[in-house]
Amino acid sequence: MKSKKYTIVTYGCQMNEHDSEKISWILENMGYIWTDDKEDSDFIIYNTCLVRENAELKVYGQLGALKDLKRKNPDLILAVCGCMMQREEIRNIILRKYRHVDIIFGTGNIHKLPQLINRYHQSNETVVDVVEDNREIVENIDANRKYSFKAYVNVMYGCNNFCTYCIVPYTRGRERSREPENIIEEVRSLAERGYKEITLLGQNVNSYGKTLSYDYTFANLLEDINKIDGIKRIRFMTSHPKDLSDELIEAMASLDKVCEHLHLPIQSGSSRILKVMNRKYTKEDYLRLVEKIRNRIPDIALTTDIIVGFPGETEEDFNETLELVKKVEYDSAFTFLYSIREGTIAARMENQIPDDIKQERFQRLLDTLYPIFYKKNLKYQDKVVEVLVEEVSKNNEKVLTGRTRHGKLVHFEGDKKLIGQLVDVKIDNVKTFTLEGHII
Ligand code: SAH
Ligand code: SF4
Ligand code: F3S
């Protein structure tokens, strides 16, 4: 029998990317093989994100466009999963307006996909299966990872922080930590298969361990993973500033495999806005924390997330954000226009900021950030950096790209046989978002 082909379209964060790797592993165990071509697929899955409106709108657009394909190929199965499907009102929109969708499942029941496909074949009706209140941890699914040398590993699921703008606690459920031995076993098995870099994933890794029945922290986990032979680099995302302990800073400073990079979302430079966001730290707390980290790890690369135009943000509040980014001097930042998310507290606030003001502030923020990124990169000019080679550049097949321990993207000429290797690169030229150099 001819193998069936599948494709997965993924939106959203690393958590979702990794979930797609798990879905891919499940489907390949069922005999499906990957294709890039939707026209040639027997099974198409959309793994969705709800964190901002544009992510949501893209999915509706894509699903609408698939109506024709489904008409041409009635055997095609169309599934939608991910964060959008955790919300009943969105599932209802799909059921009402996109009746060609066959399977709907959530973030907590990926492991049930084979059963859901069977149920669909038996009934030929739309199958919906979502766990609204995600509390479980499912351990027995592996992942069909995109790279053979760097891997995502979940350490915890969910989030308990309820920042007032954010939908994630409503799509990923309550915070729960994986047992350390399961994580360590997974990393050990990746190391045996030749993986060099591990990125530990959680919405707030600093509160790792709180749901375990014994004392074990994220710093303890880093110590244990640092001991695993074969692993060369350890990264993690994301750290909430309110929970970043001295113990963790100490672990980062002393463990040789933990990379000199910290992603520490600030969101806003105004303590007043931070309070309404329910972030539980002030601008001063954050600056003190940055100082403490830099005292202990002087060359650490700091990156952040910033939201522009949160409800009630005044010109003064926004100027405080500009002042803060100038003080901290980030290596890089993800910047977002505040997006109303139904179901969150901030969505009900009356003092929403008009789009044109948001856009104008957003541009001013970028104009402030870019020269800082460039300045931070300048310190690598003529220096030799260790790069984990990741792929061939999309624009030039002679050029390879990879990342330094500090998370900097580097371009250099080389043979694609080097992909997956650690090489030393001398930096000849520096740009705002990349470094350019040659292998030595
Ligand atoms: N758990 C992580 C990341 C969560 S989502 C953390 O706490 O850092 C990634 C980023 O999306 C957030 O840091 C925030 O900057 C942004 N974000 C979340 N909700 C948003 C919204 N409603 N509008 C705009 N940006 C948002
Ligand atoms: Fe969202 Fe805040 Fe949780 Fe991050 S910590 S996922 S921003 S609620
Ligand atoms: Fe990630 Fe988007 Fe869900 S950011 S957790 S995929 S809402």
XYZ file of C-alpha atoms and ligand atoms in Angstrom:
481
model
C 0.000 0.000 0.000
C 1.234 3.492 -0.812
C 2.418 5.438 2.258
C 0.200 8.323 3.267
C 1.773 11.766 3.331
C 1.373 14.483 5.952
C 2.323 18.087 6.494
C 2.220 20.251 9.621
C 1.994 24.043 9.596
C 3.194 25.489 12.914
C 2.552 28.925 14.414
C 3.717 30.290 17.757
C 6.529 29.677 20.186
C 9.178 26.996 20.727
C 6.667 25.065 22.816
C 4.456 24.704 19.740
C 7.396 23.915 17.453
C 8.349 21.109 19.790
C 4.744 19.867 19.984
C 4.798 19.649 16.176
C 7.948 17.517 16.419
C 6.018 15.189 18.730
C 3.035 15.053 16.362
C 5.422 14.236 13.532
C 6.903 11.357 15.569
C 3.405 9.963 16.238
C 2.397 10.159 12.571
C 5.630 8.583 11.308
C 5.067 5.704 13.754
C 1.705 5.247 12.062
C 3.449 4.999 8.673
C 2.863 8.531 7.425
C 5.728 10.251 5.573
C 6.470 13.998 5.472
C 5.784 16.201 2.449
C 6.208 19.962 2.016
C 3.428 20.036 -0.525
C -0.134 20.531 0.696
C -1.564 19.438 -2.685
C 0.195 16.105 -2.271
C -0.834 15.578 1.385
C -3.281 13.047 2.765
C -3.206 14.702 6.174
C -2.686 18.407 6.941
C -2.379 19.690 10.512
C -2.397 23.306 11.656
C -0.739 23.751 15.038
C -2.064 27.143 16.109
C -1.093 30.047 18.388
C -3.383 32.527 20.142
C -0.897 34.910 21.720
C -1.619 37.811 19.332
C -4.412 38.542 16.892
C -2.293 38.276 13.723
C -1.344 34.663 14.543
C -5.037 33.857 14.899
C -6.117 35.611 11.693
C -3.491 33.791 9.620
C -5.006 30.444 10.578
C -8.505 31.452 9.483
C -7.081 32.662 6.171
C -5.219 29.410 5.583
C -8.170 27.220 6.515
C -10.441 29.162 4.179
C -8.004 28.613 1.322
C -8.088 24.828 1.880
C -11.789 24.471 1.072
C -11.017 23.912 -2.614
C -8.300 21.364 -1.951
C -10.650 19.402 0.268
C -13.305 19.455 -2.482
C -10.783 18.138 -5.025
C -9.485 15.475 -2.658
C -12.280 14.317 -0.323
C -9.941 11.760 1.325
C -7.719 14.531 2.632
C -7.918 14.792 6.443
C -7.654 18.302 7.849
C -6.820 18.727 11.553
C -6.420 21.830 13.718
C -4.698 21.729 17.112
C -2.660 23.967 19.420
C -3.466 26.915 21.626
C -6.425 28.281 19.617
C -8.265 24.987 20.065
C -8.140 25.304 23.867
C -10.789 28.040 23.659
C -14.379 26.977 23.255
C -15.446 30.136 21.406
C -12.777 29.497 18.762
C -13.671 25.818 18.408
C -17.234 26.962 17.779
C -16.086 29.335 15.026
C -14.215 26.438 13.361
C -17.198 24.101 13.684
C -19.567 26.701 12.264
C -17.545 28.400 9.542
C -14.879 25.867 8.562
C -16.925 22.703 8.294
C -14.250 21.050 6.165
C -12.045 20.658 9.298
C -12.161 16.958 10.319
C -10.255 16.739 13.604
C -9.888 19.284 16.409
C -7.605 18.537 19.336
C -5.864 20.557 22.040
C -2.447 21.063 23.612
C -2.995 18.360 26.227
C -3.952 15.359 24.099
C -1.457 15.110 21.263
C -0.780 11.508 22.353
C -4.361 10.577 21.468
C -3.973 11.486 17.794
C -3.986 7.844 16.505
C -7.302 7.231 18.316
C -8.752 10.471 16.967
C -7.823 9.526 13.403
C -9.520 6.143 13.912
C -12.600 7.785 15.338
C -12.750 10.054 12.322
C -12.468 7.118 9.878
C -15.245 5.276 11.698
C -17.715 8.142 11.999
C -16.745 10.390 9.079
C -17.853 13.285 11.254
C -15.763 16.068 12.812
C -13.970 14.722 15.875
C -13.380 17.170 18.738
C -11.183 16.225 21.681
C -9.794 18.885 24.027
C -8.777 18.788 27.704
C -9.858 22.209 28.954
C -8.088 22.051 32.279
C -4.619 20.748 31.352
C -3.044 19.228 34.466
C -1.554 15.978 33.237
C 1.988 15.234 32.031
C 2.279 12.625 29.278
C 5.732 11.046 29.186
C 5.767 8.365 26.542
C 5.935 10.409 23.344
C 9.244 11.013 21.629
C 9.816 13.726 19.007
C 10.886 13.678 15.406
C 13.248 16.628 15.790
C 13.972 19.141 13.052
C 17.738 19.130 13.719
C 20.060 16.237 14.614
C 22.410 18.309 16.786
C 20.209 20.706 18.797
C 17.012 19.810 20.592
C 14.177 21.277 22.584
C 13.345 19.500 25.828
C 10.279 20.391 27.901
C 10.965 20.831 31.598
C 7.547 22.133 32.570
C 4.156 22.861 31.078
C 1.598 25.598 31.675
C 1.797 28.914 33.474
C 0.377 30.261 36.748
C 1.394 33.893 36.358
C -1.655 35.392 34.663
C 0.019 38.497 33.285
C -3.106 40.503 32.483
C -2.429 40.744 28.706
C -1.582 37.079 28.174
C -3.730 34.180 26.975
C -1.146 31.433 27.603
C -2.374 30.433 31.113
C -5.795 29.845 29.522
C -4.414 27.677 26.700
C -1.661 25.697 28.405
C -3.264 25.182 31.814
C -1.665 25.161 35.241
C 2.044 25.024 35.822
C 3.467 21.513 36.259
C 7.075 20.285 36.258
C 8.339 17.066 34.726
C 10.172 14.703 37.071
C 13.914 15.434 36.850
C 14.808 11.816 36.091
C 12.598 11.863 32.989
C 14.245 15.055 31.748
C 17.755 13.799 32.487
C 17.007 10.484 30.783
C 15.747 12.306 27.683
C 18.863 14.508 27.531
C 21.119 11.477 28.062
C 19.465 9.657 25.186
C 19.820 12.765 22.972
C 23.514 12.981 23.873
C 23.961 9.325 22.916
C 22.424 10.099 19.544
C 24.982 12.895 19.012
C 22.999 15.968 20.105
C 25.267 18.813 21.270
C 22.887 21.588 22.280
C 19.815 21.390 24.494
C 17.228 24.142 25.007
C 15.118 23.563 28.100
C 11.601 24.847 27.585
C 9.035 26.233 30.002
C 6.874 29.373 30.196
C 8.779 30.261 33.364
C 11.685 27.882 33.990
C 12.606 29.773 37.169
C 9.669 28.224 38.973
C 10.657 24.724 37.837
C 10.313 22.217 40.667
C 7.541 23.948 42.598
C 5.045 21.181 41.820
C 7.471 18.341 42.658
C 6.946 16.535 45.973
C 10.550 17.159 47.067
C 13.107 19.982 46.997
C 14.653 20.285 43.546
C 15.146 23.556 41.671
C 15.947 24.622 38.131
C 19.543 25.264 39.262
C 19.712 21.627 40.459
C 18.437 20.508 37.063
C 21.117 22.557 35.265
C 23.779 20.986 37.495
C 22.575 17.485 36.645
C 22.333 18.149 32.917
C 25.752 19.808 32.906
C 27.210 16.414 33.914
C 25.934 14.599 30.813
C 28.780 13.659 28.454
C 28.397 14.756 24.854
C 26.203 17.794 25.584
C 28.222 20.948 24.865
C 25.687 23.726 25.312
C 22.671 24.228 27.553
C 20.131 26.973 26.914
C 16.727 27.690 28.455
C 13.602 29.817 27.915
C 11.889 31.704 29.457
C 12.866 33.336 32.752
C 10.393 35.508 34.617
C 12.347 38.286 36.380
C 10.312 37.908 39.589
C 11.578 34.348 40.115
C 15.216 34.558 39.034
C 17.089 33.325 42.101
C 20.682 33.950 43.231
C 21.090 30.192 43.128
C 20.282 30.188 39.406
C 22.656 33.072 38.662
C 25.355 31.156 40.531
C 24.602 27.986 38.547
C 24.763 29.907 35.255
C 28.089 31.429 36.257
C 29.716 28.204 37.382
C 28.403 25.535 34.985
C 30.604 25.410 31.883
C 27.945 24.165 29.452
C 25.295 26.765 30.334
C 25.501 29.449 27.638
C 26.190 33.098 28.442
C 22.769 34.238 27.294
C 19.679 35.127 29.280
C 16.275 35.966 27.841
C 14.659 38.157 30.503
C 11.376 39.711 29.345
C 10.802 43.215 30.731
C 7.484 43.939 28.869
C 7.464 47.628 29.953
C 9.876 50.105 31.550
C 7.133 51.787 33.603
C 6.560 50.406 37.104
C 2.977 51.660 36.934
C 2.270 49.650 33.758
C 4.166 46.623 35.118
C 1.796 46.649 38.098
C -1.298 46.680 35.900
C 0.301 43.919 33.815
C 0.604 41.869 37.064
C 4.301 41.278 36.442
C 5.136 41.550 40.184
C 8.391 43.528 39.785
C 9.191 47.211 39.373
C 11.564 48.879 36.935
C 14.007 49.294 39.844
C 13.785 45.579 40.795
C 14.555 44.671 37.202
C 17.537 47.031 36.944
C 18.936 45.712 40.222
C 18.582 42.175 38.903
C 20.421 43.051 35.674
C 23.216 44.614 37.708
C 23.511 41.513 39.881
C 23.662 39.227 36.836
C 26.258 41.378 35.089
C 28.396 41.546 38.218
C 28.521 37.770 38.329
C 28.604 37.062 34.540
C 30.073 40.235 32.983
C 29.849 39.264 29.318
C 26.318 37.806 29.431
C 24.086 38.557 26.434
C 20.693 39.851 27.560
C 17.607 39.697 25.361
C 14.024 40.635 26.141
C 10.363 40.938 25.139
C 8.645 44.345 25.071
C 4.964 45.174 24.573
C 4.069 48.603 23.178
C 0.658 50.180 23.749
C -0.655 48.243 26.738
C -3.984 49.792 27.888
C -3.414 53.137 29.603
C 0.218 53.465 28.492
C 0.985 57.209 28.464
C 3.762 59.025 26.652
C 5.625 59.160 30.009
C 5.252 55.409 30.517
C 6.521 54.737 27.020
C 9.478 57.090 27.518
C 10.400 55.069 30.589
C 10.572 51.986 28.355
C 12.917 53.852 25.980
C 15.053 54.964 28.932
C 15.201 51.434 30.290
C 16.333 49.811 27.045
C 19.068 52.453 26.767
C 20.206 51.685 30.311
C 20.190 47.910 29.965
C 21.581 47.822 26.415
C 19.975 44.613 25.204
C 21.697 42.366 22.673
C 18.377 41.753 20.983
C 14.655 42.081 21.690
C 11.296 40.798 20.508
C 8.932 43.757 20.258
C 5.159 43.459 20.064
C 2.193 45.748 19.574
C -0.249 45.054 22.391
C -2.998 42.818 21.030
C -6.390 42.421 22.723
C -6.945 38.773 23.732
C -10.549 37.905 24.608
C -10.707 36.245 28.008
C -7.794 38.158 29.565
C -8.157 40.930 32.158
C -6.485 43.593 29.978
C -8.995 42.960 27.162
C -11.708 44.398 29.446
C -9.738 47.562 30.276
C -11.359 50.678 28.841
C -8.298 52.791 28.121
C -7.124 50.887 25.007
C -4.494 52.734 22.939
C -5.422 53.678 19.341
C -3.520 51.806 16.617
C -1.777 54.852 15.157
C -0.250 55.757 18.534
C 0.856 52.159 19.074
C 2.481 52.081 15.623
C 4.246 55.376 16.132
C 5.655 54.282 19.524
C 6.640 50.913 18.076
C 8.725 52.638 15.404
C 10.387 54.876 17.994
C 11.224 51.794 20.057
C 12.878 50.088 17.068
C 14.788 53.292 16.240
C 16.136 53.229 19.793
C 16.898 49.497 19.894
C 18.678 48.933 16.569
C 21.723 51.147 17.257
C 22.052 49.387 20.631
C 22.046 45.930 19.002
C 24.693 47.154 16.545
C 26.814 48.580 19.327
C 26.598 45.313 21.288
C 27.685 43.336 18.212
C 30.666 45.647 17.610
C 32.497 44.115 20.521
C 32.828 40.889 18.486
C 34.654 42.641 15.621
C 37.949 40.757 14.922
C 37.210 38.293 17.747
C 37.113 34.501 17.427
C 33.806 32.911 18.440
C 32.669 29.294 18.751
C 29.774 28.593 16.368
C 27.450 25.595 16.225
C 26.842 25.290 12.474
C 23.097 25.051 11.802
C 22.295 25.309 8.114
C 23.065 26.596 4.643
C 22.021 30.224 4.203
C 18.743 30.657 2.360
C 20.233 33.363 0.145
C 23.620 31.876 -0.768
C 24.430 28.163 -0.880
C 28.118 28.745 -0.171
C 27.320 30.474 3.116
C 26.600 28.645 6.359
C 24.807 30.035 9.398
C 25.138 29.134 13.044
C 25.003 30.548 16.554
C 27.539 31.492 19.186
C 27.146 30.605 22.856
C 25.811 34.180 23.308
C 23.056 33.406 20.802
C 24.478 35.584 18.000
C 23.704 34.555 14.432
C 26.904 34.209 12.368
C 27.330 33.925 8.560
C 30.495 32.451 7.040
C 31.624 30.444 4.035
C 32.008 26.705 4.460
C 31.115 23.198 3.358
C 27.675 21.946 4.365
C 29.379 18.844 5.827
C 30.139 21.111 8.797
C 26.458 21.318 9.758
C 26.106 20.071 13.344
C 29.778 20.752 14.177
C 31.332 23.351 16.480
C 33.759 25.572 14.558
C 35.821 28.662 15.381
C 34.962 31.715 13.313
C 36.828 35.018 13.197
C 34.443 37.957 12.871
C 35.287 40.322 9.995
C 32.137 42.386 9.839
C 29.323 43.267 12.187
C 25.685 44.120 11.408
C 22.635 44.917 13.525
C 21.297 41.350 13.540
C 24.227 39.220 12.347
C 27.981 38.759 12.508
C 30.011 37.818 9.413
C 33.330 36.036 9.452
C 35.534 33.175 8.245
C 36.430 29.804 9.709
C 39.926 29.624 11.194
N 6.239 32.783 29.032
C 7.036 33.645 28.306
C 6.529 34.009 26.932
C 5.098 34.133 26.687
S 4.493 34.708 25.172
C 7.295 34.826 29.169
O 6.619 35.051 30.137
O 8.214 35.551 28.876
C 5.836 35.615 24.473
C 5.693 37.085 24.514
O 4.548 37.506 23.810
C 5.524 37.697 25.880
O 6.722 37.817 26.587
C 4.913 39.036 25.548
O 5.914 40.008 25.336
C 4.182 38.791 24.245
N 2.734 38.843 24.432
C 1.967 38.029 25.182
N 0.669 38.415 25.124
C 0.619 39.498 24.306
C -0.429 40.362 23.859
N -1.689 40.189 24.245
N -0.102 41.369 23.007
C 1.184 41.563 22.607
N 2.206 40.780 23.011
C 1.934 39.767 23.852
Fe 2.108 34.771 29.645
Fe 3.083 35.957 31.785
Fe 2.815 33.291 31.746
Fe 4.661 34.450 30.227
S 4.588 34.469 32.473
S 3.226 32.860 29.618
S 3.694 36.369 29.636
S 1.149 34.784 31.709
Fe 3.073 29.507 22.412
Fe 1.265 30.888 21.104
Fe 0.518 28.966 22.649
S 3.071 31.680 22.017
S 2.040 28.805 24.245
S 1.752 28.775 20.822
S -0.517 30.896 22.420
